[in-house]
mmCIF file of C-alpha atoms in Angstrom:
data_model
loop_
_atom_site.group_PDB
_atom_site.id
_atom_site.type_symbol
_atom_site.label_atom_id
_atom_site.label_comp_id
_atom_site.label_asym_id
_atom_site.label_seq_id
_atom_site.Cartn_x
_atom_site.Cartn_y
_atom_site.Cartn_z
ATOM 1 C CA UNK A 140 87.276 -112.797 147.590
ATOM 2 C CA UNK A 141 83.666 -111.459 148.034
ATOM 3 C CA UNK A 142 84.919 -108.686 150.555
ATOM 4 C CA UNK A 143 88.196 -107.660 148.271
ATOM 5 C CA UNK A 144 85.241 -107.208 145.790
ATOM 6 C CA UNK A 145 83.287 -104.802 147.933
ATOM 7 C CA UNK A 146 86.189 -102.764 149.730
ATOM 8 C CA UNK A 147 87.211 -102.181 145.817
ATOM 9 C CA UNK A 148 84.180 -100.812 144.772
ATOM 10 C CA UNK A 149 83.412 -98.518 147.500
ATOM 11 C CA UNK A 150 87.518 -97.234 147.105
ATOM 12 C CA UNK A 151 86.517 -96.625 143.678
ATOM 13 C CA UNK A 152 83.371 -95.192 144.345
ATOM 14 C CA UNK A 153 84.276 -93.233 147.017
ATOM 15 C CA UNK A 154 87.486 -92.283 145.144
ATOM 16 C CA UNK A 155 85.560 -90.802 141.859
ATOM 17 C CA UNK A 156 83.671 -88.996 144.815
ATOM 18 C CA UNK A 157 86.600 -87.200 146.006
ATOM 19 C CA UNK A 158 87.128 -85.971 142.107
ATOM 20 C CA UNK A 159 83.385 -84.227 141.961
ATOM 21 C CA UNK A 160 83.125 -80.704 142.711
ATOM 22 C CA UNK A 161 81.142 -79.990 145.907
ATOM 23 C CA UNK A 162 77.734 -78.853 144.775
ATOM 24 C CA UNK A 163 77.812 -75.375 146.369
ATOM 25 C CA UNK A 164 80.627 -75.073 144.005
ATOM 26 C CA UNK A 165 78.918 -76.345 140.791
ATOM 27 C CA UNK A 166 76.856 -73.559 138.978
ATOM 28 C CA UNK A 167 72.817 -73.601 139.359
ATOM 29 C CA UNK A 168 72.980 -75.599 142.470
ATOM 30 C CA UNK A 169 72.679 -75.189 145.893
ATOM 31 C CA UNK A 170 75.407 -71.537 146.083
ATOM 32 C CA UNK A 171 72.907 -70.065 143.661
ATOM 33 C CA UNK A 172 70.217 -70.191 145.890
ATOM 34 C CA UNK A 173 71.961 -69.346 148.930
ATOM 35 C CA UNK A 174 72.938 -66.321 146.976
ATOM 36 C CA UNK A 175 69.132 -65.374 146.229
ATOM 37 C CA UNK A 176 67.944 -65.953 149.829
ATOM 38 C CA UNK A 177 70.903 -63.964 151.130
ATOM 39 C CA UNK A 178 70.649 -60.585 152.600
ATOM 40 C CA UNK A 179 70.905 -57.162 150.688
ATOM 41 C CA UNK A 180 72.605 -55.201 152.917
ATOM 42 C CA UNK A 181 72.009 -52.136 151.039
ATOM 43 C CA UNK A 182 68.353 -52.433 151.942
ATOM 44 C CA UNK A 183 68.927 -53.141 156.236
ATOM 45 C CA UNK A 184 71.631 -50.280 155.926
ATOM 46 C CA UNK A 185 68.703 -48.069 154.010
ATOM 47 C CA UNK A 186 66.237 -49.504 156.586
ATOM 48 C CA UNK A 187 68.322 -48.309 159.574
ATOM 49 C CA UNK A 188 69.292 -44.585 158.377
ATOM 50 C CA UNK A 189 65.512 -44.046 157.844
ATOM 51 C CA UNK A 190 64.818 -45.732 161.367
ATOM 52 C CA UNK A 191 67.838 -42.687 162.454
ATOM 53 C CA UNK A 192 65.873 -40.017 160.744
ATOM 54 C CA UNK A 193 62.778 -41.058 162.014
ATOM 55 C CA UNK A 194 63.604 -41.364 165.419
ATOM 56 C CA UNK A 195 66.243 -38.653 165.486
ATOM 57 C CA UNK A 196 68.569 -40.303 167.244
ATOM 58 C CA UNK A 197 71.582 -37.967 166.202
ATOM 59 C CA UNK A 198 69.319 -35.150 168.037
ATOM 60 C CA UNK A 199 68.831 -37.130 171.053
ATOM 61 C CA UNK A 200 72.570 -38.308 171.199
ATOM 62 C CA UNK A 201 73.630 -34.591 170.601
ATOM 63 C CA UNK A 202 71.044 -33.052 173.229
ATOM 64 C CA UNK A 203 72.354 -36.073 176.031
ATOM 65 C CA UNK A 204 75.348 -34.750 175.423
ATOM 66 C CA UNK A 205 77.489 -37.651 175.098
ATOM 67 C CA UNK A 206 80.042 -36.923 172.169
ATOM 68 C CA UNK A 207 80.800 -34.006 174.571
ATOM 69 C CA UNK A 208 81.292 -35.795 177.185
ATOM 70 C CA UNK A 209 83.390 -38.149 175.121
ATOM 71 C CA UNK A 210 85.542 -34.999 173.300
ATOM 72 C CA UNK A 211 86.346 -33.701 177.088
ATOM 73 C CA UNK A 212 87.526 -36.869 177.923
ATOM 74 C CA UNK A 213 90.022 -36.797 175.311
ATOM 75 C CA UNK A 214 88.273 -39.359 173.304
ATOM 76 C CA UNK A 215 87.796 -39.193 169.456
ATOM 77 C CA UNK A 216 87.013 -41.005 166.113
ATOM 78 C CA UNK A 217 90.376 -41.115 165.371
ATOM 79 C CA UNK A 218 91.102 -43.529 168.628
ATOM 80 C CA UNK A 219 88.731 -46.040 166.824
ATOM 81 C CA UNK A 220 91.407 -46.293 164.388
ATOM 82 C CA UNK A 221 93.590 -49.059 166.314
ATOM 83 C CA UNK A 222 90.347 -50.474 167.697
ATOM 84 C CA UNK A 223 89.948 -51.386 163.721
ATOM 85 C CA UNK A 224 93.049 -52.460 162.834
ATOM 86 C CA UNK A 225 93.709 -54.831 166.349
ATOM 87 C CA UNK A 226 89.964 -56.207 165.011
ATOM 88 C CA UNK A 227 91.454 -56.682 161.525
ATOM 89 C CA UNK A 228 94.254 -58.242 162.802
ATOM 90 C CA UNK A 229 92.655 -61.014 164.799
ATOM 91 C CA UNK A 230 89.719 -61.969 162.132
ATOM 92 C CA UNK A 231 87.083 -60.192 163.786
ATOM 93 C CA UNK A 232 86.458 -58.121 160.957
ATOM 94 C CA UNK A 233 86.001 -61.806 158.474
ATOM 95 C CA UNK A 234 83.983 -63.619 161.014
ATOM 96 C CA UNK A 235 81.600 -60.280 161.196
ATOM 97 C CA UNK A 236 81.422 -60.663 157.542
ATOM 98 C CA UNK A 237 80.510 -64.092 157.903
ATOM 99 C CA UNK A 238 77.918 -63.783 160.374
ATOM 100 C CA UNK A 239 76.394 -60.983 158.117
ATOM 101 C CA UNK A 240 73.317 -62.527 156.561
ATOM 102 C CA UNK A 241 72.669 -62.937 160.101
ATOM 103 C CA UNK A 242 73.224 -59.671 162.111
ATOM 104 C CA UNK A 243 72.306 -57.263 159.413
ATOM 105 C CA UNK A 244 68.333 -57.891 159.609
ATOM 106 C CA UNK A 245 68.917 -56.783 163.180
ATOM 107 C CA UNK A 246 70.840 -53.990 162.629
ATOM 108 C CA UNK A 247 67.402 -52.003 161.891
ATOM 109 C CA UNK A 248 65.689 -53.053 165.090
ATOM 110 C CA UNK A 249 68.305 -52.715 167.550
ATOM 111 C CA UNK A 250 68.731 -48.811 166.278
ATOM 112 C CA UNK A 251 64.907 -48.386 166.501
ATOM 113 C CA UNK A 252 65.210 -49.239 170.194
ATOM 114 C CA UNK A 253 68.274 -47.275 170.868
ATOM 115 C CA UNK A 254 66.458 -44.197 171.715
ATOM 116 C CA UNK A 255 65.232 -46.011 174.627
ATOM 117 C CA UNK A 256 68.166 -46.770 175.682
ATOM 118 C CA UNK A 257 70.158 -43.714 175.327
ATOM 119 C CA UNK A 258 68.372 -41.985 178.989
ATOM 120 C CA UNK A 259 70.164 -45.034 180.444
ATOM 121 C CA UNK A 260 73.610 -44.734 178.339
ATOM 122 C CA UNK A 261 73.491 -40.946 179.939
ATOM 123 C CA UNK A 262 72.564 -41.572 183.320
ATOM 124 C CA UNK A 263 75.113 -44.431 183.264
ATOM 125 C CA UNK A 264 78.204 -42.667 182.347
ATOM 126 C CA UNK A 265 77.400 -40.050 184.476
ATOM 127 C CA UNK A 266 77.781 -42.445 187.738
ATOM 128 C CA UNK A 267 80.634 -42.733 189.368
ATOM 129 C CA UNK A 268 83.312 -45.540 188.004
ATOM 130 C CA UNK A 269 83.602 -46.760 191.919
ATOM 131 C CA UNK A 270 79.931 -48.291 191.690
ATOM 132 C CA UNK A 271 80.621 -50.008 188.436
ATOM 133 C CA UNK A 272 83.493 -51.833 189.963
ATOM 134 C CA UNK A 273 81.475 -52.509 193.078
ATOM 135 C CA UNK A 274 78.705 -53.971 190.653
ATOM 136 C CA UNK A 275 81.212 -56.226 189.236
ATOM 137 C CA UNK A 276 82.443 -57.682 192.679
ATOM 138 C CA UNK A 277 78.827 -57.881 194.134
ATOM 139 C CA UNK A 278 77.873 -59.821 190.765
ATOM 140 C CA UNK A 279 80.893 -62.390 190.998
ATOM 141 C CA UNK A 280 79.676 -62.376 194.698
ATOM 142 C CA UNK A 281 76.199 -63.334 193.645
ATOM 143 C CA UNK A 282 77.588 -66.145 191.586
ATOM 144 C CA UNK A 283 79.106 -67.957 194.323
ATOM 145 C CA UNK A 284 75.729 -67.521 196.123
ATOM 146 C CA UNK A 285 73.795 -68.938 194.188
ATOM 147 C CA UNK A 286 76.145 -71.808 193.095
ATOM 148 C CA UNK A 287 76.010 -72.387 197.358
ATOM 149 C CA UNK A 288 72.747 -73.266 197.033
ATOM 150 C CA UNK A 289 71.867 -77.089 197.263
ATOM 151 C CA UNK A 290 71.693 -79.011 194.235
ATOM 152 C CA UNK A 291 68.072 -81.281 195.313
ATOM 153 C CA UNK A 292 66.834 -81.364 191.820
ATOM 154 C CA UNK A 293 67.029 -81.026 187.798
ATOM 155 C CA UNK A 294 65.116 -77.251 188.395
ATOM 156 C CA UNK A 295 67.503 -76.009 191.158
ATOM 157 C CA UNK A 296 70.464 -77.221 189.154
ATOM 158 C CA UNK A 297 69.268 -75.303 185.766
ATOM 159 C CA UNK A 298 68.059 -72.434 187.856
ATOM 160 C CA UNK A 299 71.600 -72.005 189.709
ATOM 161 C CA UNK A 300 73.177 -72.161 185.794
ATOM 162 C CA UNK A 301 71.315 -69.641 184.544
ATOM 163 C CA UNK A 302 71.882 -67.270 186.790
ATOM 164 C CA UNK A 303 75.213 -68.202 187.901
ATOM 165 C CA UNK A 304 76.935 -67.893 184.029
ATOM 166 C CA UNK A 305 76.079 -64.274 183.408
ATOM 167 C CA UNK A 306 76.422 -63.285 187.041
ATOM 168 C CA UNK A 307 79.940 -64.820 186.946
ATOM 169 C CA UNK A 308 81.032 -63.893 183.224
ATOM 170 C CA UNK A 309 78.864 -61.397 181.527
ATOM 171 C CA UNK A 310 77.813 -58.509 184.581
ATOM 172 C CA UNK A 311 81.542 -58.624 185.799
ATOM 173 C CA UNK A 312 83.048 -57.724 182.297
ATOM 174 C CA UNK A 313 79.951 -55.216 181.371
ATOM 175 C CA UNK A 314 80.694 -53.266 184.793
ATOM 176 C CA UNK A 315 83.876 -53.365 185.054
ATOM 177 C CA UNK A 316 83.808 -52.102 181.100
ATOM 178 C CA UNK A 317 81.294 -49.163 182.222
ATOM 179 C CA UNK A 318 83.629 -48.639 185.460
ATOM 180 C CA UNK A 319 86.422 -47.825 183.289
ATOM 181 C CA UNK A 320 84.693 -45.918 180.657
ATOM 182 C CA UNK A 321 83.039 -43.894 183.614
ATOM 183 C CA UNK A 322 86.670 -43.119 185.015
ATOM 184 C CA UNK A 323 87.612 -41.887 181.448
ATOM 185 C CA UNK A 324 85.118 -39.081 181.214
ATOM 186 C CA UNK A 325 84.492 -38.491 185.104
#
């Protein structure tokens, strides 16, 4: 009788539970001050246009050439426009949104080192597309290399997976992306 007691009380319990709002839901709790420590985006957006200015990234882009290179090749802004609905589409656009508190204090820093990276971005699509593709075999290549090598201890093994996931996954699809970018506008 002592257990029929209990179960009943914790069915009741957990029952009137069920029937209290969740207290991000509630006002003055816990969604309030997630709202405070949130992000204003209107401040890293602010941040990053003044990091643009600064920096004059536009200038650099436009004396690199690229959006040139980019018009001759046929491409435009207005072939982003499937790119954004396909992304709609599939969520990408919500979970980017979600992840926003996130990737927006970034957003400033990654622009301020863009201009160090643009000499690279021009030299790059300015290579052949035939060594990007090579790049991509000789990285899957290097993969199985290293994943030949013996497996002796707890280092070797954690060495071998930390080169072997991006040499097997991330170089392959980042060449083989610049390979046929290059063969666009080559």
């Amino acid at each position: 009788m002592m257990r029929l007691g209990a179960v009943l009380v914790v069915l009741v319990f957990s029952g009137a539970q069920a029937l209290v709002a969740p207290p991000s839901s509630r006002p003055g709790t816990a969604r309030s001050t997630t709202l405070a420590a949130s992000t204003n985006p209107y401040e890293s957006i602010s941040k990053t246009l003044t990091i643009v200015e600064e920096k004059q990234l536009l200038s650099k882009v436009a004396k690199l050439g690229l959006l040139t290179k980019l018009e001759k090749a046929g491409l435009t802004l207005r072939d982003c426009g499937p790119l954004l609905v396909f992304a709609e589409e599939n969520g990408l656009v919500g979970a980017i949104g979600e992840l926003n508190d996130d990737l927006l204090p970034l957003l400033p820093t990654v622009v301020g080192a863009a201009p160090l990276a643009l000499p690279l971005v021009g030299a790059a699509i300015s290579l052949p597309a035939a060594l990007f593709f090579a790049l991509a075999a000789a990285s899957v290549g290097g993969a199985f290399a290293v994943t030949a090598l013996p497996d002796d201890s707890v280092t070797s093994v954690a060495l071998q997976t930390f080169l072997a996931i991006p040499l097997a996954t991330l170089f392959p699809i980042l060449f083989g992306g610049l390979g046929v970018v290059s063969a666009k506008l080559n």
